[in-house]
Structure formats: structure tokens, C-alpha cells
Coordinates of N, CA, C and O in Angstrom, one line a residue:
X297 N 17.7 0.7 2.6 CA 17.4 1.7 3.7 C 16.9 1.0 4.9 O 15.9 0.2 4.8
X298 N 17.5 1.2 6.0 CA 17.1 0.5 7.3 C 16.0 1.3 7.9 O 15.7 2.5 7.6
X299 N 15.4 0.7 8.9 CA 14.3 1.3 9.6 C 14.8 2.5 10.4 O 14.1 3.5 10.6
X300 N 16.0 2.5 10.9 CA 16.6 3.6 11.6 C 16.7 4.8 10.7 O 16.4 5.9 11.0
X301 N 17.2 4.5 9.4 CA 17.3 5.6 8.5 C 16.0 6.2 8.1 O 15.8 7.4 8.0
X302 N 15.0 5.3 7.9 CA 13.7 5.8 7.5 C 13.1 6.6 8.6 O 12.5 7.7 8.4
X303 N 13.2 6.1 9.9 CA 12.6 6.9 11.0 C 13.3 8.2 11.2 O 12.7 9.2 11.5
X304 N 14.6 8.2 11.1 CA 15.4 9.4 11.2 C 15.0 10.4 10.2 O 14.8 11.6 10.5
X305 N 14.9 10.0 8.9 CA 14.4 10.9 7.9 C 13.0 11.4 8.1 O 12.7 12.6 7.9
X306 N 12.2 10.6 8.6 CA 10.8 11.0 8.9 C 10.7 12.0 10.1 O 10.0 13.0 10.0
X307 N 11.6 11.8 11.1 CA 11.6 12.7 12.2 C 12.1 14.1 11.7 O 11.5 15.1 12.1
X308 N 13.2 14.1 11.0 CA 13.7 15.4 10.5 C 12.7 16.1 9.6 O 12.5 17.3 9.7
X309 N 12.0 15.3 8.7 CA 11.0 15.9 7.9 C 9.9 16.5 8.7 O 9.4 17.5 8.4
X310 N 9.4 15.7 9.7 CA 8.3 16.2 10.6 C 8.7 17.5 11.3 O 7.9 18.4 11.3
X311 N 9.9 17.6 11.8 CA 10.4 18.8 12.5 C 10.4 20.0 11.5 O 9.9 21.1 11.8
X312 N 11.0 19.7 10.3 CA 11.0 20.8 9.3 C 9.6 21.2 8.9 O 9.3 22.4 8.7
X313 N 8.7 20.2 8.7 CA 7.3 20.5 8.3 C 6.6 21.3 9.3 O 5.9 22.3 9.0
X314 N 6.8 21.0 10.6 CA 6.1 21.7 11.7 C 6.6 23.2 11.7 O 5.9 24.1 11.9
X315 N 8.0 23.4 11.6 CA 8.5 24.7 11.6 C 8.1 25.5 10.3 O 7.8 26.7 10.4
X316 N 7.9 24.8 9.2 CA 7.5 25.5 8.0 C 6.0 25.8 7.9 O 5.6 26.7 7.2
X317 N 5.2 25.0 8.6 CA 3.8 25.1 8.5 C 3.2 26.4 8.9 O 2.3 26.9 8.2
X318 N 3.8 27.1 9.8 CA 3.3 28.4 10.2 C 3.5 29.5 9.1 O 2.7 30.4 9.0
X319 N 4.6 29.3 8.4 CA 4.9 30.3 7.3 C 4.3 29.9 6.0 O 3.9 30.8 5.2
X320 N 4.3 28.6 5.7 CA 3.8 28.2 4.4 C 3.2 26.8 4.5 O 3.9 25.8 4.3
X321 N 1.9 26.7 4.8 CA 1.3 25.4 5.0 C 1.4 24.5 3.8 O 1.6 23.3 3.9
X322 N 1.3 25.1 2.6 CA 1.4 24.3 1.3 C 2.8 23.7 1.2 O 2.9 22.5 0.8
X323 N 3.8 24.4 1.5 CA 5.2 23.9 1.4 C 5.4 22.8 2.4 O 6.1 21.8 2.1
X324 N 4.9 22.9 3.6 CA 5.0 21.9 4.6 C 4.4 20.6 4.2 O 4.9 19.5 4.3
X325 N 3.2 20.7 3.6 CA 2.5 19.5 3.1 C 3.3 18.9 1.9 O 3.5 17.7 1.9
X326 N 3.8 19.7 1.0 CA 4.5 19.1 -0.1 C 5.8 18.5 0.4 O 6.2 17.4 -0.1
X327 N 6.4 19.1 1.4 CA 7.7 18.5 2.0 C 7.4 17.1 2.5 O 8.1 16.1 2.3
X328 N 6.3 17.0 3.3 CA 6.0 15.7 3.9 C 5.6 14.6 2.8 O 5.9 13.5 2.9
X329 N 4.8 15.0 1.8 CA 4.5 14.1 0.7 C 5.7 13.7 0.0 O 5.9 12.5 -0.3
X330 N 6.6 14.6 -0.3 CA 7.8 14.3 -1.0 C 8.7 13.3 -0.2 O 9.2 12.4 -0.8
X331 N 8.8 13.6 1.1 CA 9.6 12.7 1.9 C 9.0 11.3 1.9 O 9.8 10.3 1.8
X332 N 7.7 11.2 2.0 CA 7.1 9.9 2.0 C 7.3 9.2 0.7 O 7.6 8.0 0.7
X333 N 7.2 9.9 -0.4 CA 7.4 9.3 -1.7 C 8.9 8.8 -1.9 O 9.1 7.8 -2.4
X334 N 9.8 9.6 -1.4 CA 11.2 9.3 -1.5 C 11.5 8.0 -0.6 O 12.2 7.1 -1.1
X335 N 10.9 7.9 0.5 CA 11.1 6.7 1.4 C 10.5 5.5 0.7 O 11.2 4.5 0.6
X336 N 9.3 5.6 0.1 CA 8.7 4.5 -0.6 C 9.5 4.1 -1.8 O 9.8 2.9 -2.0
X337 N 9.9 5.1 -2.6 CA 10.7 4.8 -3.8 C 12.1 4.1 -3.4 O 12.5 3.3 -4.2
X338 N 12.7 4.5 -2.3 CA 13.9 3.9 -1.9 C 13.8 2.4 -1.5 O 14.7 1.7 -1.6
X339 N 12.6 2.1 -1.1 CA 12.3 0.7 -0.7 C 12.0 -0.2 -1.9 O 12.1 -1.4 -1.8
X340 N 11.6 0.4 -3.0 CA 11.3 -0.3 -4.2 C 12.4 -1.2 -4.8 O 12.2 -2.1 -5.5
X341 N 13.7 -0.8 -4.5 CA 14.8 -1.5 -5.0 C 14.8 -2.9 -4.4 O 15.4 -3.9 -4.9
X342 N 14.2 -3.1 -3.2 CA 14.1 -4.4 -2.6 C 12.9 -5.3 -3.1 O 12.8 -6.4 -2.7
X343 N 12.1 -4.7 -3.9 CA 10.9 -5.3 -4.3 C 11.1 -6.6 -5.1 O 10.4 -7.6 -4.8
X344 N 12.0 -6.7 -6.1 CA 12.1 -7.9 -6.8 C 12.5 -9.1 -6.0 O 12.0 -10.2 -6.1
X345 N 13.5 -8.9 -5.0 CA 13.9 -10.0 -4.2 C 12.7 -10.4 -3.2 O 12.5 -11.6 -3.0
X346 N 12.0 -9.4 -2.8 CA 10.9 -9.7 -1.9 C 9.8 -10.5 -2.6 O 9.3 -11.5 -2.1
X347 N 9.5 -10.1 -3.8 CA 8.4 -10.8 -4.6 C 8.9 -12.2 -4.9 O 8.0 -13.1 -4.9
X348 N 10.1 -12.4 -5.3 CA 10.6 -13.7 -5.6 C 10.6 -14.6 -4.4 O 10.2 -15.8 -4.4
X349 N 10.9 -14.0 -3.2 CA 10.8 -14.8 -2.0 C 9.4 -15.2 -1.6 O 9.2 -16.4 -1.3
X350 N 8.5 -14.3 -1.8 CA 7.1 -14.6 -1.5 C 6.6 -15.6 -2.5 O 5.9 -16.6 -2.1
X351 N 6.9 -15.5 -3.8 CA 6.5 -16.5 -4.8 C 7.1 -17.8 -4.5 O 6.4 -18.8 -4.6
X352 N 8.3 -17.9 -4.0 CA 8.9 -19.2 -3.7 C 8.2 -19.9 -2.6 O 7.9 -21.1 -2.6
X353 N 8.0 -19.1 -1.5 CA 7.3 -19.7 -0.4 C 5.9 -20.2 -0.7 O 5.5 -21.3 -0.3
X354 N 5.2 -19.4 -1.4 CA 3.8 -19.8 -1.8 C 3.8 -20.9 -2.8 O 2.9 -21.8 -2.7
X355 N 4.7 -20.9 -3.7 CA 4.8 -22.0 -4.7 C 5.1 -23.3 -4.0 O 4.6 -24.4 -4.3
X356 N 6.0 -23.3 -3.0 CA 6.4 -24.5 -2.2 C 5.1 -25.0 -1.5 O 5.0 -26.2 -1.2
X357 N 4.2 -24.1 -1.2 CA 3.0 -24.5 -0.5 C 1.9 -25.0 -1.4 O 0.8 -25.3 -1.0
X358 N 2.2 -25.0 -2.7 CA 1.3 -25.5 -3.7 C 0.2 -24.5 -4.1 O -0.8 -24.9 -4.7
X359 N 0.5 -23.2 -3.9 CA -0.5 -22.2 -4.3 C -0.2 -21.8 -5.8 O 1.0 -21.6 -6.2
X360 N -1.2 -21.7 -6.6 CA -1.1 -21.4 -8.0 C -0.5 -20.0 -8.2 O -0.7 -19.1 -7.4
X361 N 0.3 -19.9 -9.3 CA 0.9 -18.6 -9.6 C -0.1 -17.5 -9.8 O 0.2 -16.3 -9.5
X362 N -1.2 -17.8 -10.4 CA -2.3 -16.8 -10.7 C -2.8 -16.3 -9.3 O -3.1 -15.1 -9.2
X363 N -2.9 -17.2 -8.4 CA -3.4 -16.7 -7.0 C -2.3 -15.8 -6.4 O -2.7 -14.8 -5.7
X364 N -1.1 -16.1 -6.6 CA 0.0 -15.3 -6.0 C -0.1 -13.9 -6.7 O 0.1 -12.9 -6.0
X365 N -0.3 -13.8 -8.0 CA -0.4 -12.5 -8.6 C -1.5 -11.7 -8.1 O -1.4 -10.5 -7.9
X366 N -2.7 -12.4 -7.8 CA -3.8 -11.7 -7.3 C -3.5 -11.1 -5.9 O -3.8 -10.0 -5.6
X367 N -2.8 -11.9 -5.0 CA -2.5 -11.5 -3.7 C -1.5 -10.3 -3.8 O -1.7 -9.3 -3.0
X368 N -0.6 -10.3 -4.7 CA 0.4 -9.2 -4.8 C -0.3 -7.9 -5.3 O 0.0 -6.8 -4.9
X369 N -1.3 -8.1 -6.2 CA -2.0 -6.9 -6.7 C -2.8 -6.3 -5.6 O -2.9 -5.1 -5.4
X370 N -3.4 -7.2 -4.8 CA -4.2 -6.7 -3.6 C -3.3 -5.9 -2.6 O -3.7 -4.9 -2.2
X371 N -2.2 -6.5 -2.4 CA -1.2 -5.8 -1.5 C -0.8 -4.4 -2.1 O -0.8 -3.4 -1.3
X372 N -0.6 -4.4 -3.3 CA -0.2 -3.1 -4.0 C -1.3 -2.1 -3.9 O -1.1 -0.9 -3.6
X373 N -2.6 -2.5 -4.1 CA -3.7 -1.6 -4.0 C -3.8 -1.1 -2.6 O -4.0 0.1 -2.4
X374 N -3.6 -1.9 -1.6 CA -3.7 -1.5 -0.2 C -2.6 -0.5 0.1 O -2.9 0.5 0.8
X375 N -1.4 -0.8 -0.3 CA -0.3 0.2 0.0 C -0.5 1.5 -0.7 O -0.3 2.6 0.0
X376 N -0.8 1.5 -1.9 CA -1.0 2.8 -2.7 C -2.2 3.6 -2.1 O -2.1 4.8 -1.9
X377 N -3.3 2.9 -1.8 CA -4.5 3.5 -1.2 C -4.1 4.1 0.1 O -4.5 5.3 0.4
X378 N -3.5 3.4 1.0 CA -3.1 3.9 2.3 C -2.2 5.2 2.2 O -2.5 6.2 2.9
X379 N -1.2 5.1 1.4 CA -0.3 6.3 1.2 C -1.1 7.5 0.7 O -1.0 8.6 1.2
X380 N -2.0 7.2 -0.3 CA -2.7 8.3 -0.9 C -3.7 8.9 0.1 O -3.8 10.1 0.3
X381 N -4.4 8.1 0.9 CA -5.3 8.6 1.9 C -4.6 9.4 3.0 O -5.1 10.4 3.4
X382 N -3.4 9.0 3.4 CA -2.6 9.7 4.4 C -2.2 11.1 3.8 O -2.3 12.1 4.5
X383 N -1.8 11.1 2.6 CA -1.4 12.4 1.9 C -2.6 13.3 1.8 O -2.5 14.5 2.1
X384 N -3.7 12.8 1.4 CA -4.9 13.6 1.2 C -5.5 14.1 2.5 O -5.9 15.2 2.7
X385 N -5.4 13.2 3.6 CA -5.9 13.6 4.9 C -5.0 14.8 5.4 O -5.5 15.7 6.0
X386 N -3.7 14.7 5.2 CA -2.8 15.7 5.7 C -3.0 17.0 5.0 O -2.9 18.1 5.6
X387 N -3.5 17.0 3.8 CA -3.9 18.2 3.0 C -5.2 18.8 3.5 O -5.6 19.8 3.1
X388 N -5.9 18.0 4.5 CA -7.1 18.6 5.1 C -8.3 18.2 4.3 O -9.4 18.7 4.5
X389 N -8.3 17.2 3.4 CA -9.4 16.8 2.6 C -9.9 15.4 3.1 O -9.8 14.4 2.4
X390 N -10.5 15.4 4.3 CA -10.9 14.1 4.9 C -11.9 13.4 4.1 O -11.9 12.2 4.0
X391 N -12.9 14.1 3.5 CA -13.9 13.5 2.7 C -13.3 12.8 1.5 O -13.7 11.7 1.2
X392 N -12.4 13.4 0.8 CA -11.8 12.8 -0.3 C -11.0 11.6 0.1 O -11.0 10.5 -0.6
X393 N -10.3 11.7 1.2 CA -9.6 10.5 1.8 C -10.5 9.3 2.0 O -10.2 8.2 1.7
X394 N -11.7 9.6 2.6 CA -12.6 8.6 2.8 C -13.1 7.9 1.5 O -13.2 6.7 1.5
X395 N -13.3 8.7 0.5 CA -13.7 8.2 -0.8 C -12.6 7.4 -1.4 O -12.9 6.3 -2.0
X396 N -11.4 7.8 -1.3 CA -10.3 7.0 -1.8 C -10.2 5.7 -1.1 O -10.0 4.6 -1.7
X397 N -10.4 5.7 0.2 CA -10.3 4.5 1.0 C -11.4 3.5 0.5 O -11.2 2.3 0.4
X398 N -12.6 4.0 0.3 CA -13.7 3.2 -0.1 C -13.4 2.6 -1.5 O -13.7 1.4 -1.8
X399 N -12.9 3.4 -2.4 CA -12.5 3.0 -3.8 C -11.5 1.9 -3.7 O -11.6 0.9 -4.4
X400 N -10.5 2.0 -2.8 CA -9.5 1.0 -2.6 C -10.1 -0.3 -2.1 O -9.7 -1.4 -2.6
X401 N -11.1 -0.3 -1.2 CA -11.7 -1.5 -0.7 C -12.5 -2.2 -1.8 O -12.5 -3.4 -1.9
X402 N -13.2 -1.4 -2.7 CA -13.9 -2.0 -3.8 C -13.0 -2.6 -4.8 O -13.2 -3.8 -5.2
X403 N -11.9 -2.0 -5.1 CA -10.9 -2.6 -6.0 C -10.3 -3.8 -5.4 O -10.0 -4.8 -6.2
X404 N -10.0 -3.9 -4.1 CA -9.5 -5.1 -3.5 C -10.6 -6.2 -3.6 O -10.2 -7.4 -4.0
X405 N -11.8 -5.9 -3.4 CA -12.9 -6.9 -3.6 C -12.9 -7.4 -5.0 O -13.0 -8.6 -5.2
X406 N -12.9 -6.5 -6.0 CA -13.0 -6.9 -7.4 C -11.8 -7.7 -7.8 O -11.9 -8.7 -8.5
X407 N -10.6 -7.3 -7.3 CA -9.4 -8.0 -7.7 C -9.4 -9.4 -7.1 O -8.8 -10.3 -7.7
X408 N -9.9 -9.6 -5.9 CA -9.8 -10.9 -5.2 C -11.0 -11.8 -5.6 O -11.0 -12.9 -5.1
X409 N -11.9 -11.4 -6.4 CA -13.0 -12.3 -6.8 C -12.6 -13.7 -7.3 O -13.2 -14.7 -6.9
X410 N -11.5 -13.7 -8.2 CA -11.1 -15.1 -8.6 C -10.7 -16.0 -7.4 O -10.9 -17.2 -7.5
X411 N -10.1 -15.4 -6.4 CA -9.7 -16.2 -5.2 C -11.0 -16.8 -4.5 O -11.0 -17.9 -4.1
X412 N -12.0 -15.9 -4.4 CA -13.2 -16.4 -3.8 C -13.8 -17.5 -4.7 O -14.3 -18.5 -4.1
X413 N -13.8 -17.4 -6.0 CA -14.3 -18.5 -6.9 C -13.5 -19.7 -6.7 O -14.1 -20.8 -6.6
X414 N -12.2 -19.6 -6.5 CA -11.4 -20.8 -6.3 C -11.7 -21.5 -5.0 O -11.8 -22.7 -4.9
X415 N -11.9 -20.7 -3.9 CA -12.3 -21.2 -2.6 C -13.6 -21.9 -2.7 O -13.7 -23.1 -2.1
X416 N -14.6 -21.3 -3.3 CA -15.9 -22.0 -3.5 C -15.8 -23.3 -4.3 O -16.4 -24.3 -3.9
X417 N -15.0 -23.3 -5.3 CA -14.7 -24.5 -6.1 C -14.1 -25.6 -5.2 O -14.6 -26.8 -5.3
X418 N -13.2 -25.3 -4.4 CA -12.5 -26.3 -3.6 C -13.6 -26.8 -2.5 O -13.6 -28.0 -2.3
X419 N -14.4 -25.9 -2.0 CA -15.3 -26.3 -1.0 C -16.4 -27.2 -1.6 O -16.7 -28.3 -1.0
X420 N -16.8 -26.9 -2.8 CA -17.9 -27.8 -3.4 C -17.3 -29.1 -3.8 O -18.0 -30.1 -3.8
X421 N -16.0 -29.1 -4.2 CA -15.3 -30.3 -4.6 C -15.2 -31.2 -3.4 O -15.4 -32.4 -3.4
X422 N -14.8 -30.6 -2.2 CA -14.7 -31.4 -1.0 C -16.0 -32.0 -0.5 O -16.1 -33.0 0.1
X423 N -17.1 -31.2 -0.7 CA -18.4 -31.6 -0.3 C -19.0 -32.7 -1.1 O -19.9 -33.4 -0.7
X424 N -18.5 -32.9 -2.3 CA -19.0 -33.9 -3.2 C -18.5 -35.3 -2.9 O -17.5 -35.6 -2.5

């Protein structure tokens, strides 16, 4: 799916959602969430090639495979959190969206702790 196709689908969805919002706000929200999910799911077919490319580049740079896995998990947490926050905000639940965002940040911190430990280990090794 190209960016032109994605943007075209998003614009059509937005126009339909705006027209539908006055008659059925719930349906308009469901339409926009469904369109977003379809767009994201259509991009997942490119995921294996993208991940192998990222892994290849990082491996060539001498970065450990475990570190690559952590980075990919953190990216996944960020993408899922952002999509969820946007959907919840559109539903008018700003407080819940803020809590989801905070939870995502905490999970990113917890997931990336092994990277911080590796960095500290390298720094202490260089200092010795």
C-alpha cells in the first residue's frame, strides 16, 4: 500500500465520518477506528522484510541480536500505544488516553532497562 493510497483512504474515511457524525457519532468513530486498523493491518505484510533489513543493518554494525529485539519491542509498544491513544481520544476519553500514554512510557522504560545496563557496562569497562 503506497502513501498515496493510504492518504486517499484516510481522506475518504474522514469525509464519510464527518458526514456520519451528525447522525450517528458512534458509527463515525467506529468507521475511523476500523479504517485505521485496516491501514495498519495492510502494512503488516511488509513487516518481515522491514525487520530483516533492520536486523541486517544493525548486525553489520556489531549490535547484539538481543539488543535489536529490545529496540523492536520498544518500537512496537510505541506504535500500539500511539494508535490506541488516538482512537481513545477520538472517542472523547482524553483522561483514558493520557493514562494509556503514561502506561506506554512506563513499558518502554521497563523494556529498555537491559539496554541501559549494557550501556553502563560499556561505560564502566571503558573507564577501567
